[in-house]
CSV table of C-alpha atoms and ligand atoms in Angstrom, one decimal:
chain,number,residue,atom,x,y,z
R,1,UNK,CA,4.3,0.5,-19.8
R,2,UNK,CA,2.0,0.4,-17.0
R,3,UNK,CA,1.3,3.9,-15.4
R,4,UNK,CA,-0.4,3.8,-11.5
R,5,UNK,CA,-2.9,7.1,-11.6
R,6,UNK,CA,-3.4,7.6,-8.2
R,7,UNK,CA,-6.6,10.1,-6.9
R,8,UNK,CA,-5.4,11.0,-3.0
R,9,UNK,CA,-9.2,11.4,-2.5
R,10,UNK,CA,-10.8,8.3,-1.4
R,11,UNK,CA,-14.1,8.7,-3.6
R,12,UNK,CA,-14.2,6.1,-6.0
R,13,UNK,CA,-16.4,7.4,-8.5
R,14,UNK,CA,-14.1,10.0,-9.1
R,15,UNK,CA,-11.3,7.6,-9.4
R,16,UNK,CA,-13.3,6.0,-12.0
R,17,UNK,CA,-13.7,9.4,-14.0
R,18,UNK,CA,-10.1,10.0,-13.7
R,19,UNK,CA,-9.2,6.5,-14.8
R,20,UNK,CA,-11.1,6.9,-17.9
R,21,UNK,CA,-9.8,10.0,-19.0
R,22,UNK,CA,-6.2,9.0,-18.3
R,23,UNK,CA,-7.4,5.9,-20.8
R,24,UNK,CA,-8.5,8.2,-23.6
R,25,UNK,CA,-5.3,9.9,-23.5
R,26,UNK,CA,-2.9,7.0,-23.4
R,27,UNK,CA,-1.3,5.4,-25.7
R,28,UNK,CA,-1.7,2.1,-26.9
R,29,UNK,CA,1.0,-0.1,-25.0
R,30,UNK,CA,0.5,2.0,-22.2
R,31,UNK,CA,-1.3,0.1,-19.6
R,32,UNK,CA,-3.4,2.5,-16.8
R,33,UNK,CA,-4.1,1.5,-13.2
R,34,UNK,CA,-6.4,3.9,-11.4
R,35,UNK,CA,-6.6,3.6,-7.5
R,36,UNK,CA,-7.6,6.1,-4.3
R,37,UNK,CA,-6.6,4.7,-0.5
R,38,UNK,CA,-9.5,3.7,1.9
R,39,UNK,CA,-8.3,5.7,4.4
R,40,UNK,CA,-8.5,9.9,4.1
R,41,UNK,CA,-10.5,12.8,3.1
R,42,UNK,CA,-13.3,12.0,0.5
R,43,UNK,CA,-12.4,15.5,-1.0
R,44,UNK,CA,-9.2,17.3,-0.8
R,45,UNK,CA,-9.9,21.1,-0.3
R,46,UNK,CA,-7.4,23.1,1.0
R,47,UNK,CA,-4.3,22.4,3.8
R,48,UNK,CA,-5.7,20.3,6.4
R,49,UNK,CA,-7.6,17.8,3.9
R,50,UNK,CA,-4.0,17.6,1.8
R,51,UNK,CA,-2.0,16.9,5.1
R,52,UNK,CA,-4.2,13.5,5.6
R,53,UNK,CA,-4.1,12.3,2.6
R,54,UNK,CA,-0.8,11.8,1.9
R,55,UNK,CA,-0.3,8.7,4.4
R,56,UNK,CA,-2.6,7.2,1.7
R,57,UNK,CA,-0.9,8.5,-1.2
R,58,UNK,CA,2.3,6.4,0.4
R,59,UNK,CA,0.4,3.3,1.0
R,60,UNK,CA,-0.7,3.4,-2.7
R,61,UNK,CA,2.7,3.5,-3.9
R,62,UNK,CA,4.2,1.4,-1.6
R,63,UNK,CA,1.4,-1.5,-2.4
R,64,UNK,CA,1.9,-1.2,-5.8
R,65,UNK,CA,4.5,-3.8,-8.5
R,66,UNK,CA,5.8,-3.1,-11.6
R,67,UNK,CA,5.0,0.2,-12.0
R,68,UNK,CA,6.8,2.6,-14.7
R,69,UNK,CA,5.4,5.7,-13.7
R,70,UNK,CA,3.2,7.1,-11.0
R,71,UNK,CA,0.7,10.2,-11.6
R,72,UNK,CA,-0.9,12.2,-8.5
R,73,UNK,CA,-4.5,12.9,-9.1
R,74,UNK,CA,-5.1,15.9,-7.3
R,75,UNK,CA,-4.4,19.2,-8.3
R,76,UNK,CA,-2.7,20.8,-5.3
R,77,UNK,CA,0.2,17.9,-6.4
R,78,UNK,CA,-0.4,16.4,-2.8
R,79,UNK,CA,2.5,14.9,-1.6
R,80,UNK,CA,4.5,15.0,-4.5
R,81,UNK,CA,7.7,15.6,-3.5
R,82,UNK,CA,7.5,12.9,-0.6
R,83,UNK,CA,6.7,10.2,-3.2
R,84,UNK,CA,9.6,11.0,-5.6
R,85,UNK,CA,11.4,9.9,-2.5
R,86,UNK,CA,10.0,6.7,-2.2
R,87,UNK,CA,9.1,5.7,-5.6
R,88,UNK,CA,12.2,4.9,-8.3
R,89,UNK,CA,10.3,5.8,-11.3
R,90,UNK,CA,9.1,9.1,-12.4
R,91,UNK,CA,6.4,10.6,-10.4
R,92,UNK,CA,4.2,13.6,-12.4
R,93,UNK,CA,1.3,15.9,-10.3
R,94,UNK,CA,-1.6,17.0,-12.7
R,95,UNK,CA,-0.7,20.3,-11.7
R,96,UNK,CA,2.7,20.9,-12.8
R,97,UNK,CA,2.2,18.7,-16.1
R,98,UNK,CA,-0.8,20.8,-16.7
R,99,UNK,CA,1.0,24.1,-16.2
R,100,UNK,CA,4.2,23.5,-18.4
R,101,UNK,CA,1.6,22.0,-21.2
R,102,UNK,CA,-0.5,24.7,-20.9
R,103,UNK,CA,2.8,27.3,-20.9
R,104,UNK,CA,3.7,24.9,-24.2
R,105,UNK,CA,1.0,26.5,-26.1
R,106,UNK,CA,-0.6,29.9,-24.8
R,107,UNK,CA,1.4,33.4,-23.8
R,108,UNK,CA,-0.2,33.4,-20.7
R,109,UNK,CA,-3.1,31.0,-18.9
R,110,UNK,CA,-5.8,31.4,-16.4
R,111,UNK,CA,-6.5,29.0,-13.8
R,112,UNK,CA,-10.1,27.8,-12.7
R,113,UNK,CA,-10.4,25.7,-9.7
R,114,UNK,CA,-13.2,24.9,-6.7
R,115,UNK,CA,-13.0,26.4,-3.4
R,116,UNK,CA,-10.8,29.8,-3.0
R,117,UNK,CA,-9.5,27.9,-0.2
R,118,UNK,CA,-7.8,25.7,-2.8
R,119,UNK,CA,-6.4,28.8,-4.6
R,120,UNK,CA,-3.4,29.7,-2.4
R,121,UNK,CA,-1.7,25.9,-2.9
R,122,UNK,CA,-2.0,26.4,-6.6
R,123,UNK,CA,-0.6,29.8,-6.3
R,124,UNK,CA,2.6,28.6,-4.2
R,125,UNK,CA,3.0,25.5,-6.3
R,126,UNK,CA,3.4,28.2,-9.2
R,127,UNK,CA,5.7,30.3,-8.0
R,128,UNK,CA,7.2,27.2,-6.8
R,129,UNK,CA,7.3,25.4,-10.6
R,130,UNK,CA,8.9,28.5,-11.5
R,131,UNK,CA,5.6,29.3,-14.4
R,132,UNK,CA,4.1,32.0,-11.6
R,133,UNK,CA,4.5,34.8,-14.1
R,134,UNK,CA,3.0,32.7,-16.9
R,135,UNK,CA,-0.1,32.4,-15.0
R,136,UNK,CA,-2.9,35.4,-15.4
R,137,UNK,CA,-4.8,34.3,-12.6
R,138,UNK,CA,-5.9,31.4,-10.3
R,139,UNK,CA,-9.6,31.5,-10.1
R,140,UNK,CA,-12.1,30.0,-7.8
R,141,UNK,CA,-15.6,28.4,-9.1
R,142,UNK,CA,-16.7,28.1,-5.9
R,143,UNK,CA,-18.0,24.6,-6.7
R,144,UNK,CA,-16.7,22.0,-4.1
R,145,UNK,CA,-14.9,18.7,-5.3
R,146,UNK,CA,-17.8,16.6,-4.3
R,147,UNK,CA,-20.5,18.7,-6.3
R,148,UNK,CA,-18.3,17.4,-9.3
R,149,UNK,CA,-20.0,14.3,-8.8
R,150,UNK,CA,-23.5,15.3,-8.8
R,151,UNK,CA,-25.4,15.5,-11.5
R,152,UNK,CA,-27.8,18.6,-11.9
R,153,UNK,CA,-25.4,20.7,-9.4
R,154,UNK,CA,-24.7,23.5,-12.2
R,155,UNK,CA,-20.8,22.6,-11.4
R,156,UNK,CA,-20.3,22.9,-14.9
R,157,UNK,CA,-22.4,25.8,-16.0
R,158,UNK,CA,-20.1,27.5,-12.9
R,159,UNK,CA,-17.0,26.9,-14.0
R,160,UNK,CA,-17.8,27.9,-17.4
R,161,UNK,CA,-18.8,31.1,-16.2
R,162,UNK,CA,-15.4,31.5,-14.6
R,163,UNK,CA,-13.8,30.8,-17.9
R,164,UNK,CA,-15.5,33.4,-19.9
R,165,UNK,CA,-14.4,35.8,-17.0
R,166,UNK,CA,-10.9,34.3,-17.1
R,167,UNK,CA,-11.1,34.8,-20.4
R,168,UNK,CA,-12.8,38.4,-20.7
R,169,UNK,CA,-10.9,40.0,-18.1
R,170,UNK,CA,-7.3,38.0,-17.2
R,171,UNK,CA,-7.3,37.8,-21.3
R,172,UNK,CA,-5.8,34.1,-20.1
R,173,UNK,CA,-5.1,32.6,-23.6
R,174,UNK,CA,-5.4,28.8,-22.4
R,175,UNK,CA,-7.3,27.3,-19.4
R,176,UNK,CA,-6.2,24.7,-16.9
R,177,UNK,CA,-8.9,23.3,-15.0
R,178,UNK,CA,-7.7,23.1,-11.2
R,179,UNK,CA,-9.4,19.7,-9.7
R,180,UNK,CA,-8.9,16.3,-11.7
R,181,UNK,CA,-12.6,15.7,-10.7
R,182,UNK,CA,-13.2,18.3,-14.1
R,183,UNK,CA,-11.1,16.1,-16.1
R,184,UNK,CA,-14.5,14.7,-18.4
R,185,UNK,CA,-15.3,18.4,-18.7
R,186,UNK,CA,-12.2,19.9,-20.9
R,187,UNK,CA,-12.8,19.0,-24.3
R,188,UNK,CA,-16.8,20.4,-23.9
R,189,UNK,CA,-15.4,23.3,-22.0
R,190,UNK,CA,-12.9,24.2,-25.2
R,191,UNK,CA,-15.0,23.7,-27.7
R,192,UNK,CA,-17.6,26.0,-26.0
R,193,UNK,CA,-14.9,28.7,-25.1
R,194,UNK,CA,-12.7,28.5,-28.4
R,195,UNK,CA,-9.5,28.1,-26.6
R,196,UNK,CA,-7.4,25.7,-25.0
R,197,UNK,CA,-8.7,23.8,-22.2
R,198,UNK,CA,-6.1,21.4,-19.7
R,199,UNK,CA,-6.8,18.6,-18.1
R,200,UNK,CA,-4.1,17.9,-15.9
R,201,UNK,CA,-4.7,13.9,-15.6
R,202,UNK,CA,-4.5,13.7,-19.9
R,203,UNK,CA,-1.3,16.4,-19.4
R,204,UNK,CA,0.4,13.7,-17.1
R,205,UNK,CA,-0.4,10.4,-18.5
R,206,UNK,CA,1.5,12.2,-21.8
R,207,UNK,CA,4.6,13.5,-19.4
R,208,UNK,CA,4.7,10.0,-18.2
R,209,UNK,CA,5.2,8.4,-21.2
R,210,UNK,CA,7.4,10.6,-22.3
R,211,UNK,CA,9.7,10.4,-19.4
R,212,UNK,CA,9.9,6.4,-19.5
R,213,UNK,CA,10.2,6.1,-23.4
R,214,UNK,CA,13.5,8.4,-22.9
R,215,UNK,CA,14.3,6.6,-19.9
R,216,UNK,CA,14.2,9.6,-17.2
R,217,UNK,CA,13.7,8.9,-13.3
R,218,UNK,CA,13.7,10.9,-10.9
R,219,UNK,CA,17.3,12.3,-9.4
R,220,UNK,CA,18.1,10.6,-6.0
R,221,UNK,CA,21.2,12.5,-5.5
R,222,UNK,CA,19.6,15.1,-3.5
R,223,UNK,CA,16.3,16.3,-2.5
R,224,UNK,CA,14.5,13.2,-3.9
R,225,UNK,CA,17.2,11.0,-2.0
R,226,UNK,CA,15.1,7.7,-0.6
R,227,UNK,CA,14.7,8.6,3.0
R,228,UNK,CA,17.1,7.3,5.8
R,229,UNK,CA,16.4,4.1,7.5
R,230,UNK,CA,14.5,5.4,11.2
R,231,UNK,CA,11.5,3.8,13.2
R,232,UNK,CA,8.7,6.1,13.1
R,233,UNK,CA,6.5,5.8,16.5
R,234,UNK,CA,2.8,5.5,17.2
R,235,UNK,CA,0.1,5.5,14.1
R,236,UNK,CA,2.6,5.9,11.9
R,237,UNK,CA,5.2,3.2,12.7
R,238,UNK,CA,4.6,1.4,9.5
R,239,UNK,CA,5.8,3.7,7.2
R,240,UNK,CA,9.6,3.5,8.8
R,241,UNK,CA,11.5,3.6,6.2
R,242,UNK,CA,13.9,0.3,6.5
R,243,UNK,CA,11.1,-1.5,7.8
R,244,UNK,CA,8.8,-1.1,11.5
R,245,UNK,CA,10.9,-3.2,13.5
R,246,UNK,CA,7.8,-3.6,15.9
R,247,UNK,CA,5.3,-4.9,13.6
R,248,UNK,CA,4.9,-8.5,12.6
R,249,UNK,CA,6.0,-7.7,8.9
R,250,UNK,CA,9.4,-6.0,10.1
R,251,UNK,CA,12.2,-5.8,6.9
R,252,UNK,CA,8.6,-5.1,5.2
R,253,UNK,CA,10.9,-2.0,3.5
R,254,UNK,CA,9.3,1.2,2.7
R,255,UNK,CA,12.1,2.4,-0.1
R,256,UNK,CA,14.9,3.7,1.8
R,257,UNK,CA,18.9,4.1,2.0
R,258,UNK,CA,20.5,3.4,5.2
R,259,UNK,CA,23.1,6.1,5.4
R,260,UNK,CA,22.9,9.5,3.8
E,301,5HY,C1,-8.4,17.6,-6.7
E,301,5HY,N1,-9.1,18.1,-4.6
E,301,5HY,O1,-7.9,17.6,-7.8
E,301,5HY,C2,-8.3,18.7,-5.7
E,301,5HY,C3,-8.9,20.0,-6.2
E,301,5HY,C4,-8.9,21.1,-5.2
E,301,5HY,O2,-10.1,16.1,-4.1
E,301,5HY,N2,-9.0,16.5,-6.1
E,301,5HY,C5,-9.5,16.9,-4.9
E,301,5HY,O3,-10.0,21.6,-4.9
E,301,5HY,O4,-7.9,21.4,-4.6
């Protein structure tokens, strides 16, 4: 099966850290492709960041062939729900395969993200999942995305500092790291802590395969419906759904259902 790991963020070197650990968890057979649009935020970090990097969350998955499932790199599950419209296969965010693995093995878990701007997403998307009262708390390192990248930033020795408070005073029993660029860091991070530490690109890459070797896609007969054929105008013609009927490439489908 051939998975398409996509990072909404459009720094590559983070795509490339994301890309290997979706390859260490994978199984053999399962084929990853790791990619991040050229167009969009280098760092997602809260709304307004999330809100522009979904057009190139689309691209990505309209672009890409023979895919069996599609994983969203990015912890706020950006643009999730738009992209199980689109897409046929299954589509998994980091965050919600994180939380219902991490809910798999621990009473209760704590949460350890970057900014506390990032902190109210994760807490809707929670509540939202349905595993709200499962969560002890959703804590902020206050390490941005970008610092994940740079060596000698003390990113890590920050965030391990929020885990032994996570773990001290939430008594979280498991910890799910909140920003895929932290997805080298979990195995370290456990091993130093003595309890269960998520990564939610690992998390998905296992959903994934599960969902394709039982043959689950997503539902289209409601919410996740492909959307109705209509010409969007301006910048965003070419993602009309049917086709833009202006451009050059018209009939160039983005997945959608004429009626309903
Ligand atoms: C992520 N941002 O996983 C989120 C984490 C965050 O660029 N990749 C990002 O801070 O919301």
């Amino acid at each position: 099966m051939r998975i398409l790991v996509i990072n909404p963020n459009t720094t590559a070197s983070m795509t490339q850290k994301i890309a290997a650990a979706a390859a260490d968890a994978a199984s053999s057979g399962t084929e990853i492709v790791a990619v991040n649009p050229d167009s969009g935020p280098p760092s997602i970090e809260g709304y307004f960041d999330e809100a522009f990097s979904v057009p190139g969350l689309i691209d990505e998955i309209r672009k890409a062939r023979a895919i069996d499932a599609y994983v969203i790199a990015c912890f706020d599950d950006t643009g999730l729900d738009a992209a199980r419209c689109i897409a046929e296969a299954p589509v998994i965010g980091i965050g919600e395969a994180a939380f219902h693995m991490a809910s798999l093995v621990a009473g209760r878990f704590g949460v350890v993200t970057t900014l506390s701007r990032s902190v109210p997403a994760i807490e809707h998307n929670l509540v939202r999942y349905g595993l709200a009262s499962r969560c002890a708390k959703v804590r902020a390192s206050d390490v941005p995305v970008l610092d994940l990248e740079a060596p000698g930033s003390g990113a890590r020795e920050r965030i391990s500092g929020e885990i032994r408070r996570a773990i001290r005073d939430d008594r979280a029993e498991a910890i799910v790291l909140g920003c895929a660029g932290m997805a080298d860091l979990a195995s370290a991070l456990s091993h130093e802590h003595g309890v269960p530490v998520l990564d939610g690109v690992a998390c998905a890459v296992k959903l994934s395969e599960s969902l394709v070797g039982l043959g689950l896609k997503t539902s289209k007969s409601g919410g996740y419906a492909a959307p109705r054929n209509k010409q969007l105008s301006g910048a965003m013609a070419r993602f009309s759904p049917g086709g833009d009927k202006d451009s050059p490439k018209a009939g160039e489908a983005l997945g959608s259902h004429p009626t309903s």
